[in-house]
């Protein structure tokens, strides 16, 4: 078969996957998607197993617990060949579609070069393209090494599937490729980390007709934020990563407040005695995640002290930044593959958003993110990818598989 036949295979697989609404949370239809992907790999000659993530593990790690209950979550783990290992990791879960779509989000639709549907960019398009490239490599006898494929659930809620595979099952490949939607022009060499949580301002509840007898937690929250942000931003702007980034602003750590904010009373004639607001602190590789949390809490408590109010800081999730060295063999080999296949020099970038590379890097595994997709379309209404993106990355993947067979240290 020529390249067009494998492109058609990728598109057909993408359509099949989009039609399965693997929305997370809570994780419906995971089993159906996993069985489809298992059959695709088995048809190519891979040895495949479905690894179920135990509910006990999810009770401890899944942020939407207990919404995972009685919804089996499977990792599709396939392997073929022996020797040095090239490992592909992709997530088959998608975020909720939201309202306002022109097309049904789970009925893939082609308009010109665009393919609309939830997950077309993030990241069922990447999975489909990787499978097509592997099919090409197997059928052209290109694989004289070991290839592993891990297709996982729950990346969109923190990556429990990959985390379980690496930490509990003990899968530790030599190199990993994650088909996140970077576009065919860009290779992700890592990502920022984050500390996410909620600040609770503690005031004194009272009747709205007598505000002088209460301590308004909302007003105190405003005082805390007004004092905290200028001081903290000054610190963050003084730090900068040495890794390549999308723009100058992204080189620095950042803080975002108020994605979630409310008074638990939700009554307009009550002076709120408590007020909550969220924080999302992005972490660069040069920072220590634990120290970031300690610093953040110190700044918040200093501002609360000035406002004369007590606070509680609850860190809900903490993920360190993760980056592969720029001179890593997998980075250089992917650069060469893109140049050979597409005639372009790809951009290297530290991504602002987290993906599952972090769990491999904790054990020293080097990897990259590279996959088809249109920037700005991940999680968007009327999400789409393009046939051109899938074709370009398909060619690059095939060349990467060919080069890897010549040794991952090839110049």
XYZ file of C-alpha atoms in Angstrom:
411
model
C 0.000 0.000 0.000
C 1.113 3.572 -0.688
C 1.070 6.363 1.881
C -2.484 7.314 0.879
C -3.759 3.936 2.044
C -2.239 4.461 5.475
C -3.624 7.994 5.603
C -7.067 6.558 4.889
C -6.492 4.025 7.669
C -5.688 6.857 10.082
C -8.810 8.781 9.090
C -11.037 5.716 9.359
C -9.631 4.947 12.808
C -10.128 8.556 13.904
C -13.777 8.446 12.849
C -14.301 5.216 14.785
C -12.734 6.675 17.925
C -14.612 9.998 17.806
C -17.904 8.113 17.591
C -17.162 6.607 21.028
C -17.842 9.412 23.564
C -15.088 8.715 26.113
C -15.918 11.806 28.146
C -13.953 12.383 31.330
C -15.354 12.826 33.876
C -16.830 10.402 34.647
C -15.309 7.936 32.155
C -18.147 6.406 30.187
C -17.445 4.071 27.256
C -13.792 3.515 28.143
C -14.138 -0.244 27.759
C -15.609 0.066 24.274
C -12.753 2.301 23.117
C -10.134 0.064 24.740
C -11.444 -3.050 23.027
C -11.447 -1.294 19.644
C -7.835 -0.170 20.114
C -6.802 -3.615 21.325
C -8.191 -5.158 18.141
C -6.335 -2.627 15.970
C -2.998 -3.517 17.552
C -3.649 -7.256 17.455
C -4.396 -7.045 13.737
C -0.872 -5.653 13.260
C 0.711 -8.512 15.207
C 1.204 -6.810 18.574
C 0.858 -8.771 21.784
C -1.819 -6.844 23.674
C -3.302 -6.862 27.143
C -5.946 -4.751 28.813
C -4.712 -3.550 32.198
C -7.537 -2.409 34.449
C -6.735 0.420 36.852
C -8.029 -0.726 40.258
C -10.785 1.277 41.950
C -8.689 1.379 45.119
C -5.961 3.208 43.200
C -8.492 5.625 41.731
C -9.957 6.267 45.187
C -6.541 7.693 46.125
C -5.640 9.526 42.925
C -8.702 10.387 40.835
C -9.780 13.994 41.540
C -13.441 13.327 40.668
C -13.752 10.367 43.051
C -16.141 8.562 43.502
C -17.475 9.247 39.989
C -15.209 6.499 38.652
C -17.094 3.765 40.497
C -18.427 0.916 38.323
C -16.825 2.467 35.242
C -13.898 0.198 34.296
C -10.765 2.021 33.190
C -8.425 0.105 30.920
C -4.899 0.708 29.700
C -4.324 -0.859 26.285
C -0.739 -2.082 26.420
C 0.794 -3.634 23.311
C 4.306 -4.658 22.333
C 6.171 -6.105 19.391
C 9.825 -6.925 18.767
C 12.853 -7.025 21.068
C 15.703 -4.728 22.031
C 15.845 -0.987 22.599
C 12.315 0.281 23.186
C 10.408 3.069 21.472
C 7.187 3.619 23.382
C 4.089 5.503 22.159
C 1.685 6.832 24.793
C -1.700 8.314 23.930
C -4.865 9.090 25.887
C -8.269 8.158 24.544
C -10.353 10.164 27.019
C -11.752 13.558 26.037
C -13.156 16.554 27.910
C -16.921 17.242 27.935
C -18.046 18.816 24.646
C -19.952 21.784 26.029
C -22.742 23.568 24.151
C -22.842 25.496 20.899
C -21.443 22.994 18.378
C -22.419 23.366 14.724
C -22.010 19.593 14.325
C -22.655 16.781 16.756
C -19.368 16.461 18.708
C -19.427 12.672 18.453
C -20.426 12.433 14.798
C -17.186 13.282 12.954
C -17.762 15.597 10.010
C -15.424 16.562 7.173
C -15.626 20.052 5.648
C -12.849 20.598 3.147
C -9.577 19.752 4.912
C -11.111 19.961 8.382
C -12.381 17.059 10.475
C -14.736 18.199 13.243
C -15.450 16.276 16.435
C -14.495 16.086 20.094
C -11.022 14.585 20.323
C -10.020 15.130 16.710
C -7.149 17.346 17.852
C -6.816 16.241 21.499
C -5.838 13.502 20.956
C -7.638 10.797 19.048
C -6.097 12.252 15.912
C -2.654 11.569 17.379
C -3.540 8.004 18.370
C -4.941 7.258 14.922
C -1.875 8.671 13.191
C 0.497 6.699 15.397
C -1.421 3.480 14.708
C -1.269 4.120 10.956
C 2.498 4.717 11.130
C 3.012 1.533 13.143
C 0.933 -0.413 10.647
C 3.189 0.914 7.876
C 6.333 0.027 9.814
C 5.176 -3.518 10.573
C 4.047 -4.204 7.022
C 7.322 -2.847 5.588
C 9.531 -4.858 7.982
C 11.002 -1.715 9.540
C 10.897 -2.801 13.171
C 14.120 -4.481 14.303
C 13.733 -3.224 17.878
C 10.947 -3.203 20.477
C 7.887 -1.012 20.105
C 5.420 -0.496 22.930
C 2.053 1.230 22.745
C 0.187 2.428 25.834
C -3.265 3.897 25.209
C -4.565 5.234 28.479
C -7.616 6.739 30.192
C -7.852 9.770 32.453
C -5.093 11.997 31.115
C -7.629 14.812 31.195
C -7.972 14.437 34.965
C -4.307 14.229 35.876
C -2.957 11.177 34.079
C -3.845 8.355 36.479
C -3.710 5.802 33.660
C -0.111 6.561 32.739
C 0.866 7.073 36.353
C -0.449 3.611 37.234
C 1.308 2.038 34.251
C 4.677 3.535 35.115
C 4.620 3.537 38.907
C 2.622 0.392 39.698
C 3.004 -1.872 36.635
C 6.622 -0.796 36.212
C 6.743 -0.043 32.480
C 10.011 1.833 31.872
C 10.855 2.166 28.143
C 14.034 3.647 26.718
C 12.245 6.492 24.919
C 8.671 7.710 24.720
C 6.703 9.610 22.065
C 3.414 11.207 23.106
C 1.178 12.204 20.150
C -0.193 15.315 21.840
C -1.411 17.950 19.338
C 1.722 20.043 18.980
C 1.243 20.368 15.177
C 3.667 18.935 12.613
C 5.948 21.965 13.037
C 6.604 21.722 16.771
C 8.193 19.210 19.137
C 7.349 19.454 22.829
C 10.360 18.649 24.991
C 8.471 19.005 28.268
C 5.915 21.044 30.126
C 5.407 23.279 33.098
C 4.158 21.850 36.343
C 1.396 23.256 38.504
C 0.124 23.679 42.046
C -3.660 23.936 42.169
C -5.843 24.479 45.160
C -8.265 26.661 47.093
C -7.781 29.521 49.556
C -10.391 29.787 52.306
C -10.883 33.225 53.880
C -12.389 33.005 57.366
C -14.500 35.952 58.523
C -17.606 36.192 60.707
C -21.088 35.635 59.320
C -23.811 38.159 60.030
C -27.003 39.809 58.797
C -26.648 42.054 55.764
C -28.529 44.853 57.559
C -25.786 45.053 60.200
C -22.486 44.575 58.357
C -20.574 46.289 61.175
C -21.300 43.298 63.408
C -19.729 40.832 60.972
C -16.426 40.306 59.179
C -17.138 40.085 55.458
C -14.988 37.225 54.122
C -15.518 38.342 50.521
C -14.238 41.850 51.235
C -11.292 40.414 53.132
C -10.547 38.128 50.194
C -10.381 41.202 47.949
C -7.923 42.848 50.366
C -5.767 39.719 50.416
C -5.692 39.447 46.629
C -4.941 43.141 46.070
C -1.950 42.925 48.399
C -0.798 39.450 47.292
C -0.759 39.705 43.498
C 1.617 42.655 42.919
C 4.146 41.313 45.421
C 3.986 37.767 44.074
C 4.107 38.713 40.391
C 7.289 40.663 41.082
C 8.908 37.449 42.305
C 7.614 35.387 39.375
C 8.814 37.860 36.759
C 12.281 37.577 38.247
C 12.449 33.877 37.297
C 12.845 32.515 33.801
C 13.311 29.084 32.276
C 16.249 28.353 30.016
C 14.142 25.996 27.882
C 12.611 27.274 24.614
C 9.047 28.566 24.999
C 6.210 29.833 22.821
C 6.590 33.493 23.827
C 8.433 35.640 26.342
C 5.585 35.608 28.871
C 5.573 31.812 28.939
C 9.227 31.749 30.017
C 8.213 32.834 33.513
C 6.219 31.059 36.215
C 2.657 32.344 36.513
C -0.293 32.553 38.880
C -4.022 32.614 38.108
C -6.678 33.228 40.761
C -10.446 32.901 40.844
C -11.239 30.183 38.348
C -13.413 29.012 41.194
C -14.764 31.565 43.671
C -17.825 31.542 45.920
C -19.390 32.047 49.314
C -20.892 28.791 50.601
C -23.979 30.607 51.948
C -25.082 31.818 48.496
C -27.598 34.209 50.051
C -27.690 37.934 49.316
C -28.895 39.055 52.757
C -26.038 37.342 54.599
C -22.596 38.747 55.272
C -20.430 35.796 54.222
C -18.342 34.334 57.013
C -16.315 32.258 54.569
C -15.152 32.849 51.028
C -13.196 30.542 48.728
C -11.132 31.187 45.618
C -8.912 28.904 43.581
C -5.320 29.301 42.499
C -3.349 27.772 39.630
C 0.393 28.301 39.942
C 2.444 27.193 36.911
C 5.936 25.916 37.680
C 9.033 26.067 35.445
C 11.626 23.246 35.430
C 14.124 25.321 37.393
C 11.756 25.478 40.381
C 11.181 22.885 43.094
C 7.466 22.084 43.346
C 7.435 21.610 47.114
C 9.278 24.884 47.659
C 6.816 26.627 45.345
C 3.910 25.563 47.585
C 5.726 26.732 50.715
C 6.489 30.108 49.124
C 2.928 30.544 47.842
C 1.445 29.834 51.256
C 3.874 32.257 52.914
C 2.917 35.108 50.582
C -0.802 34.430 51.054
C -0.494 34.337 54.841
C 1.471 37.588 54.857
C -1.311 39.280 52.896
C -3.970 37.753 55.157
C -2.139 39.053 58.207
C -2.180 42.556 56.755
C -5.931 42.224 56.170
C -6.442 40.990 59.725
C -8.041 37.740 58.695
C -7.348 33.999 59.028
C -6.954 31.764 55.970
C -6.601 28.104 55.075
C -4.683 27.005 51.970
C -5.658 23.620 50.535
C -3.389 22.290 47.762
C -5.529 19.925 45.683
C -2.878 18.781 43.192
C 0.836 19.269 42.703
C 2.773 18.227 39.584
C 6.384 19.166 39.017
C 7.623 20.578 35.719
C 9.151 18.033 33.379
C 11.641 18.400 30.543
C 13.823 16.208 28.341
C 17.340 17.516 27.656
C 17.603 19.263 24.289
C 20.501 17.012 23.303
C 18.583 13.802 24.073
C 18.775 11.178 21.292
C 14.974 11.100 20.952
C 14.844 14.884 20.513
C 17.574 14.867 17.877
C 16.134 11.834 16.070
C 12.639 13.377 15.931
C 14.102 16.625 14.610
C 15.857 14.676 11.879
C 12.731 12.680 11.058
C 10.643 15.843 10.631
C 13.323 17.457 8.473
C 13.719 14.363 6.295
C 9.996 13.745 5.888
C 8.657 17.290 5.634
C 11.649 19.441 4.669
C 11.252 21.753 7.690
C 13.194 22.391 10.875
C 10.730 21.856 13.740
C 10.535 24.235 16.685
C 11.370 22.886 20.135
C 9.178 24.125 22.968
C 8.423 23.726 26.663
C 4.622 23.485 26.727
C 2.548 25.514 29.178
C 0.010 22.716 29.629
C 0.734 19.430 31.414
C 0.757 16.037 29.705
C 1.799 12.556 30.770
C 5.527 12.868 30.069
C 6.051 13.820 33.715
C 5.391 10.277 34.918
C 8.080 8.835 32.648
C 10.597 11.554 33.505
C 10.276 10.713 37.210
C 12.094 7.485 36.337
C 14.589 9.044 33.943
C 12.830 8.090 30.705
C 13.439 10.692 27.995
C 10.609 11.600 25.670
C 8.902 14.155 23.480
C 5.402 15.255 22.540
C 4.741 15.414 18.816
C 1.417 14.936 17.109
C -1.139 16.282 14.660
C -3.495 19.025 15.693
C -4.514 22.626 15.222
C -3.331 25.103 17.852
C -6.183 26.485 19.937
C -8.543 23.600 19.123
C -7.915 21.359 22.120
C -11.004 21.477 24.400
C -12.664 24.027 22.083
C -16.218 24.178 20.789
C -16.272 22.816 17.198
C -12.880 21.196 17.768
C -11.217 20.113 14.542
C -8.021 18.783 13.073
C -7.029 18.702 9.420
C -6.256 15.962 6.941
C -3.053 17.833 6.118
C -1.888 17.718 9.735
C -2.494 13.984 9.996
C -0.722 13.321 6.695
C 2.318 15.403 7.675
C 2.739 13.786 11.079
C 2.132 10.337 9.596
C 5.101 10.868 7.290
C 7.239 12.119 10.179
C 6.308 9.144 12.378
C 7.165 6.681 9.609
C 10.556 8.338 9.173
C 11.128 8.299 12.949
C 10.372 4.571 13.048
C 12.812 4.023 10.189
C 15.567 6.072 11.837
C 15.088 4.408 15.203
C 15.838 1.100 13.539
C 19.242 2.481 12.631
C 19.992 3.248 16.269
C 18.758 6.057 18.481
C 22.189 7.668 18.554
C 22.217 8.310 14.829
C 23.357 11.876 14.006
